[in-house]
Amino acid sequence: MTRLLLLLILLLPLAARAADLKVATWNLDWLTTRQAGDRALPRDVTPRSADDFDRLARYARALNADVVAIEEVDGWSVASRLFPRDRYSIHMTHDHVVQRVGIAVRRSLHYDVNPDVTGLGFGHLRSGADITLHLGAADLRVLAVHLKKGCRDRWAVAGSLACRELRDQAQLLADWIAARRQEGAAFLILGDFNRIMDGNDAVLASLRQAAPLVRATEGRSSPCWGNESFIDHILAGGAAAAWMRPETLRVLRYRETDPAWKDRLSDHCPVSVRLAVPDGNGDPHEG
C-alpha cells in the first residue's frame, strides 16, 4: 500500500465529519472597546478590560462552532478579537448602532452575503444579518437576528410599544420565511429573540404559519445563569428542519459563576446545535 493511499484512507473519517455543521448564537452584551462615558453607551454599561476580552476569546475557542450568530457587538474589529481573522470571516450588518448583529463563519466555509434585513431595524432597532452558505451539495440560508426586548411572553401589556414593535418584526420574519419556502431553500433563523417561546407562543405560532419550523430549544431550559427559559433560539425550516439534531443542543456555561461576572462576560451564554448536512447522494453525514 502506497503512503498516499494510506493517507487518503486515514482522512476519510475527517471528510465525513466535515458535513457535520455546528451552529451557535451568542449575545455578547454591549461588546465594545468604547470607554465609560461615551455618549453611545448607557451609563450602566461596564466597558470590558483586556482580560475580559481574553476570557471571551477563550470561550469562543471552546465553543468551536462553524457558524456563530453574534449580537450586541460594536463592529467588525471588536468581533475579530473573539473570532480572529485567520480562523473566521465576519459579516456584520451596516447599522449605525453599537448593538450590531453579525455572523462569524469558519474560514473553510464559503458563503455569499445577502442584503441586510433592514425592515427589522426600524427606528432604533437592529437589522438582520443574512448570508447563504455553500455546503458542497447543499446551500443553507442563515439569518441572524436580535429582536425587540420588553415583550418576553404572551403579549405582555396590551398595546405596549415593545409588543407592537415585536409584532411588526414577527410579521417581517414570517414574510422572510415565506419567501424561503417559495424558493425551496433550506434556512436557519437564529439569535436573541428576546422571547420565551414555550407552549402556544404567539410569535412562534405566527412564524410557523409561514412554514413548518423546528426549534432547537423546544422543551428545554437554559442553565446559563441558573435554570431559566431560553430567549436565544435556533429555528430551522425547509430541508434544514430535517438536518437539525435537537439532541445536540448545548449551552456553553461560564466557569465564573458569581453574578458580577455578567458585566464582564455576558448575561447570555453561547447556545449551539449541530446539523447533519446531506452529501451529494442525499445521505446525511454525522460527526
Short mmCIF file of C-alpha atoms in Angstrom, two decimals:
data_model
loop_
_atom_site.label_atom_id
_atom_site.label_comp_id
_atom_site.label_asym_id
_atom_site.label_seq_id
_atom_site.Cartn_x
_atom_site.Cartn_y
_atom_site.Cartn_z
CA MET A 1 0.00 0.00 0.00
CA THR A 2 1.44 3.33 -1.01
CA ARG A 3 1.88 6.13 1.52
CA LEU A 4 -0.54 8.33 -0.48
CA LEU A 5 -3.29 5.67 -0.40
CA LEU A 6 -2.77 5.16 3.32
CA LEU A 7 -3.08 8.92 3.89
CA LEU A 8 -6.33 9.06 1.92
CA ILE A 9 -7.80 6.20 3.97
CA LEU A 10 -6.88 7.95 7.21
CA LEU A 11 -8.56 11.15 6.00
CA LEU A 12 -11.88 9.52 5.10
CA PRO A 13 -13.44 9.97 8.58
CA LEU A 14 -12.44 13.64 8.50
CA ALA A 15 -14.26 14.12 5.20
CA ALA A 16 -17.42 12.67 6.71
CA ARG A 17 -17.19 14.90 9.75
CA ALA A 18 -16.80 17.98 7.54
CA ALA A 19 -20.53 17.79 6.71
CA ASP A 20 -21.46 17.96 10.38
CA LEU A 21 -22.15 21.67 10.89
CA LYS A 22 -22.11 23.25 14.34
CA VAL A 23 -24.11 26.49 14.51
CA ALA A 24 -24.43 28.79 17.51
CA THR A 25 -25.84 32.09 18.69
CA TRP A 26 -24.22 34.35 21.30
CA ASN A 27 -25.41 37.71 22.59
CA LEU A 28 -22.26 39.44 23.83
CA ASP A 29 -23.97 42.17 25.86
CA TRP A 30 -22.69 45.56 24.66
CA LEU A 31 -19.32 44.22 23.50
CA THR A 32 -17.35 47.35 22.66
CA THR A 33 -13.95 48.97 23.10
CA ARG A 34 -15.55 52.37 23.79
CA GLN A 35 -14.70 53.89 27.13
CA ALA A 36 -17.00 54.69 30.04
CA GLY A 37 -18.76 57.98 29.46
CA ASP A 38 -19.03 57.52 25.68
CA ARG A 39 -22.30 59.12 24.58
CA ALA A 40 -23.26 55.99 22.62
CA LEU A 41 -23.28 53.86 25.78
CA PRO A 42 -25.87 53.73 28.56
CA ARG A 43 -24.48 54.76 31.94
CA ASP A 44 -24.87 51.26 33.38
CA VAL A 45 -22.68 49.61 30.71
CA THR A 46 -19.30 48.47 32.05
CA PRO A 47 -16.58 48.59 29.36
CA ARG A 48 -14.59 45.36 29.01
CA SER A 49 -10.97 45.12 30.09
CA ALA A 50 -8.25 43.38 28.07
CA ASP A 51 -8.59 40.42 30.45
CA ASP A 52 -12.34 40.27 29.78
CA PHE A 53 -11.70 40.11 26.02
CA ASP A 54 -9.12 37.37 26.56
CA ARG A 55 -11.59 35.33 28.60
CA LEU A 56 -14.31 35.73 25.98
CA ALA A 57 -11.87 34.74 23.23
CA ARG A 58 -11.07 31.54 25.14
CA TYR A 59 -14.78 30.76 25.38
CA ALA A 60 -15.11 31.39 21.63
CA ARG A 61 -12.33 28.85 21.01
CA ALA A 62 -14.03 26.37 23.36
CA LEU A 63 -17.32 26.89 21.52
CA ASN A 64 -15.52 25.93 18.30
CA ALA A 65 -18.60 26.46 16.13
CA ASP A 66 -18.61 26.63 12.35
CA VAL A 67 -21.17 29.43 12.20
CA VAL A 68 -21.93 31.85 15.06
CA ALA A 69 -24.65 34.48 15.07
CA ILE A 70 -23.40 37.32 17.28
CA GLU A 71 -25.48 40.09 18.81
CA GLU A 72 -24.69 43.38 20.58
CA VAL A 73 -21.23 43.70 19.01
CA ASP A 74 -19.77 47.10 18.14
CA GLY A 75 -18.45 46.28 14.69
CA TRP A 76 -16.05 44.01 12.84
CA SER A 77 -12.84 44.91 14.71
CA VAL A 78 -14.45 44.17 18.08
CA ALA A 79 -15.84 40.84 16.83
CA SER A 80 -12.41 39.84 15.47
CA ARG A 81 -10.93 39.95 18.98
CA LEU A 82 -13.03 36.87 19.75
CA PHE A 83 -13.13 35.38 16.26
CA PRO A 84 -9.67 36.07 14.75
CA ARG A 85 -9.46 36.56 11.00
CA ASP A 86 -7.16 33.56 10.46
CA ARG A 87 -9.97 31.29 11.69
CA TYR A 88 -13.17 33.17 10.90
CA SER A 89 -14.67 35.50 8.33
CA ILE A 90 -17.03 38.03 9.93
CA HIS A 91 -20.04 39.64 8.32
CA MET A 92 -21.71 42.50 10.21
CA THR A 93 -24.87 44.46 9.40
CA HIS A 94 -24.45 48.04 8.23
CA ASP A 95 -26.47 49.56 11.07
CA HIS A 96 -25.03 52.69 12.71
CA VAL A 97 -25.60 51.41 16.24
CA VAL A 98 -23.39 49.89 18.94
CA GLN A 99 -25.51 46.75 19.28
CA ARG A 100 -24.92 45.34 15.81
CA VAL A 101 -25.76 41.85 14.60
CA GLY A 102 -23.29 39.69 12.70
CA ILE A 103 -22.26 36.20 11.69
CA ALA A 104 -18.83 34.62 12.18
CA VAL A 105 -18.10 31.84 9.68
CA ARG A 106 -15.24 29.36 9.82
CA ARG A 107 -12.69 30.15 7.09
CA SER A 108 -13.07 26.72 5.44
CA LEU A 109 -16.71 27.52 4.55
CA HIS A 110 -17.84 29.63 1.62
CA TYR A 111 -20.79 32.00 1.62
CA ASP A 112 -22.45 34.89 -0.15
CA VAL A 113 -23.71 37.98 1.63
CA ASN A 114 -27.36 38.90 1.12
CA PRO A 115 -28.74 42.40 1.80
CA ASP A 116 -29.37 43.21 5.46
CA VAL A 117 -32.95 42.61 6.54
CA THR A 118 -33.35 46.28 7.32
CA GLY A 119 -37.07 46.03 7.94
CA LEU A 120 -36.27 44.53 11.34
CA GLY A 121 -34.23 47.61 12.21
CA PHE A 122 -36.88 50.30 12.01
CA GLY A 123 -36.44 53.17 14.44
CA HIS A 124 -33.75 52.30 16.96
CA LEU A 125 -33.86 48.51 16.39
CA ARG A 126 -31.37 46.16 14.72
CA SER A 127 -31.32 44.80 11.17
CA GLY A 128 -30.85 41.10 10.47
CA ALA A 129 -27.60 39.70 9.05
CA ASP A 130 -28.36 37.43 6.07
CA ILE A 131 -25.95 35.06 4.28
CA THR A 132 -26.11 31.96 2.09
CA LEU A 133 -23.69 29.17 2.99
CA HIS A 134 -22.49 26.87 0.21
CA LEU A 135 -22.06 23.42 1.75
CA GLY A 136 -20.99 21.28 -1.19
CA ALA A 137 -24.19 19.60 -2.35
CA ALA A 138 -26.48 21.94 -0.42
CA ASP A 139 -26.96 25.64 0.26
CA LEU A 140 -28.16 26.99 3.59
CA ARG A 141 -29.66 30.45 4.10
CA VAL A 142 -28.77 31.85 7.54
CA LEU A 143 -30.44 34.86 9.15
CA ALA A 144 -29.10 36.25 12.45
CA VAL A 145 -31.48 38.45 14.45
CA HIS A 146 -31.77 40.47 17.64
CA LEU A 147 -35.42 41.32 18.23
CA LYS A 148 -37.12 43.93 20.39
CA LYS A 149 -36.90 43.40 24.15
CA GLY A 150 -39.68 44.04 26.64
CA CYS A 151 -42.26 41.54 25.38
CA ARG A 152 -40.88 38.22 26.63
CA ASP A 153 -44.12 36.24 26.89
CA ARG A 154 -47.77 36.50 25.85
CA TRP A 155 -48.40 40.00 24.53
CA ALA A 156 -47.42 41.42 27.93
CA VAL A 157 -49.15 44.77 28.47
CA ALA A 158 -51.90 45.24 25.90
CA GLY A 159 -50.91 47.93 23.45
CA SER A 160 -47.36 48.32 24.79
CA LEU A 161 -44.86 49.80 22.35
CA ALA A 162 -42.47 46.86 22.86
CA CYS A 163 -45.12 44.32 21.93
CA ARG A 164 -46.33 46.34 18.94
CA GLU A 165 -42.77 46.54 17.62
CA LEU A 166 -42.17 42.84 18.23
CA ARG A 167 -45.40 42.02 16.37
CA ASP A 168 -44.15 44.05 13.40
CA GLN A 169 -40.80 42.25 13.48
CA ALA A 170 -42.53 38.86 13.68
CA GLN A 171 -44.55 39.71 10.56
CA LEU A 172 -41.37 40.68 8.71
CA LEU A 173 -39.74 37.40 9.76
CA ALA A 174 -42.81 35.49 8.62
CA ASP A 175 -42.54 37.20 5.22
CA TRP A 176 -38.84 36.27 5.02
CA ILE A 177 -39.69 32.64 5.90
CA ALA A 178 -42.49 32.53 3.31
CA ALA A 179 -40.05 33.73 0.64
CA ARG A 180 -37.56 30.98 1.56
CA ARG A 181 -40.36 28.40 1.44
CA GLN A 182 -41.38 29.57 -2.02
CA GLU A 183 -37.75 29.25 -3.18
CA GLY A 184 -37.49 25.75 -1.68
CA ALA A 185 -34.48 26.89 0.37
CA ALA A 186 -33.04 25.28 3.49
CA PHE A 187 -32.80 28.00 6.13
CA LEU A 188 -31.99 28.91 9.72
CA ILE A 189 -33.07 31.87 11.83
CA LEU A 190 -31.04 32.20 15.00
CA GLY A 191 -30.20 34.84 17.56
CA ASP A 192 -31.65 36.70 20.51
CA PHE A 193 -35.42 36.74 20.01
CA ASN A 194 -35.98 38.34 23.45
CA ARG A 195 -38.95 36.00 23.64
CA ILE A 196 -39.83 32.88 25.62
CA MET A 197 -41.31 30.56 23.00
CA ASP A 198 -42.61 27.78 25.23
CA GLY A 199 -46.17 26.48 24.94
CA ASN A 200 -48.51 28.11 22.44
CA ASP A 201 -46.36 31.19 21.95
CA ALA A 202 -47.96 33.73 19.61
CA VAL A 203 -44.68 34.76 17.94
CA LEU A 204 -43.59 31.20 17.19
CA ALA A 205 -47.11 30.33 16.01
CA SER A 206 -47.08 33.25 13.57
CA LEU A 207 -43.71 32.13 12.15
CA ARG A 208 -44.92 28.54 11.80
CA GLN A 209 -47.87 29.74 9.76
CA ALA A 210 -45.34 30.81 7.13
CA ALA A 211 -43.56 27.41 7.08
CA PRO A 212 -43.01 24.38 9.34
CA LEU A 213 -40.13 25.08 11.74
CA VAL A 214 -38.07 23.02 14.16
CA ARG A 215 -36.87 24.89 17.29
CA ALA A 216 -33.68 23.52 18.85
CA THR A 217 -34.62 24.85 22.31
CA GLU A 218 -38.07 23.20 22.33
CA GLY A 219 -38.95 21.78 25.76
CA ARG A 220 -35.60 22.80 27.27
CA SER A 221 -34.46 25.36 29.83
CA SER A 222 -31.14 27.17 29.89
CA PRO A 223 -28.55 26.52 32.61
CA CYS A 224 -26.65 29.71 31.69
CA TRP A 225 -27.01 31.77 34.89
CA GLY A 226 -29.48 29.37 36.50
CA ASN A 227 -32.44 27.36 35.33
CA GLU A 228 -34.10 29.92 33.08
CA SER A 229 -36.25 29.99 29.96
CA PHE A 230 -34.47 30.36 26.64
CA ILE A 231 -34.79 33.64 24.78
CA ASP A 232 -31.92 32.76 22.40
CA HIS A 233 -33.24 30.34 19.79
CA ILE A 234 -32.23 28.41 16.67
CA LEU A 235 -35.05 27.74 14.20
CA ALA A 236 -34.69 25.52 11.12
CA GLY A 237 -37.01 25.37 8.12
CA GLY A 238 -37.17 23.82 4.69
CA ALA A 239 -34.76 20.91 4.28
CA ALA A 240 -32.74 22.18 7.26
CA ALA A 241 -35.57 21.13 9.59
CA ALA A 242 -34.59 17.52 8.87
CA TRP A 243 -30.88 18.29 9.19
CA MET A 244 -31.15 19.70 12.70
CA ARG A 245 -30.26 17.32 15.53
CA PRO A 246 -32.02 18.81 18.58
CA GLU A 247 -30.40 16.25 20.91
CA THR A 248 -27.07 18.03 20.29
CA LEU A 249 -28.30 21.32 21.80
CA ARG A 250 -25.65 22.68 24.14
CA VAL A 251 -25.20 25.76 26.31
CA LEU A 252 -21.58 26.73 26.98
CA ARG A 253 -21.63 27.81 30.61
CA TYR A 254 -19.05 30.15 32.08
CA ARG A 255 -16.76 28.83 34.79
CA GLU A 256 -17.16 32.19 36.55
CA THR A 257 -20.43 31.78 38.41
CA ASP A 258 -20.69 34.93 40.53
CA PRO A 259 -23.42 37.19 39.03
CA ALA A 260 -20.93 40.07 38.99
CA TRP A 261 -19.28 38.34 36.02
CA LYS A 262 -22.33 39.04 33.87
CA ASP A 263 -20.98 42.55 33.23
CA ARG A 264 -17.51 41.27 32.32
CA LEU A 265 -18.55 38.27 30.21
CA SER A 266 -22.20 38.38 29.12
CA ASP A 267 -25.65 37.88 30.55
CA HIS A 268 -26.15 35.33 27.74
CA CYS A 269 -24.25 32.08 27.14
CA PRO A 270 -23.47 30.63 23.69
CA VAL A 271 -26.22 28.24 22.52
CA SER A 272 -25.35 25.69 19.83
CA VAL A 273 -26.76 22.75 17.89
CA ARG A 274 -25.45 20.50 15.12
CA LEU A 275 -26.82 19.91 11.65
CA ALA A 276 -26.30 16.73 9.62
CA VAL A 277 -25.94 18.20 6.13
CA PRO A 278 -26.57 15.74 3.24
CA ASP A 279 -23.76 14.67 0.95
CA GLY A 280 -24.07 14.60 -2.81
CA ASN A 281 -26.12 11.38 -2.65
CA GLY A 282 -28.71 12.92 -0.33
CA ASP A 283 -27.42 10.95 2.66
CA PRO A 284 -26.73 12.84 5.90
CA HIS A 285 -23.22 12.94 7.29
CA GLU A 286 -22.96 12.98 11.08
CA GLY A 287 -19.92 13.59 13.26
#
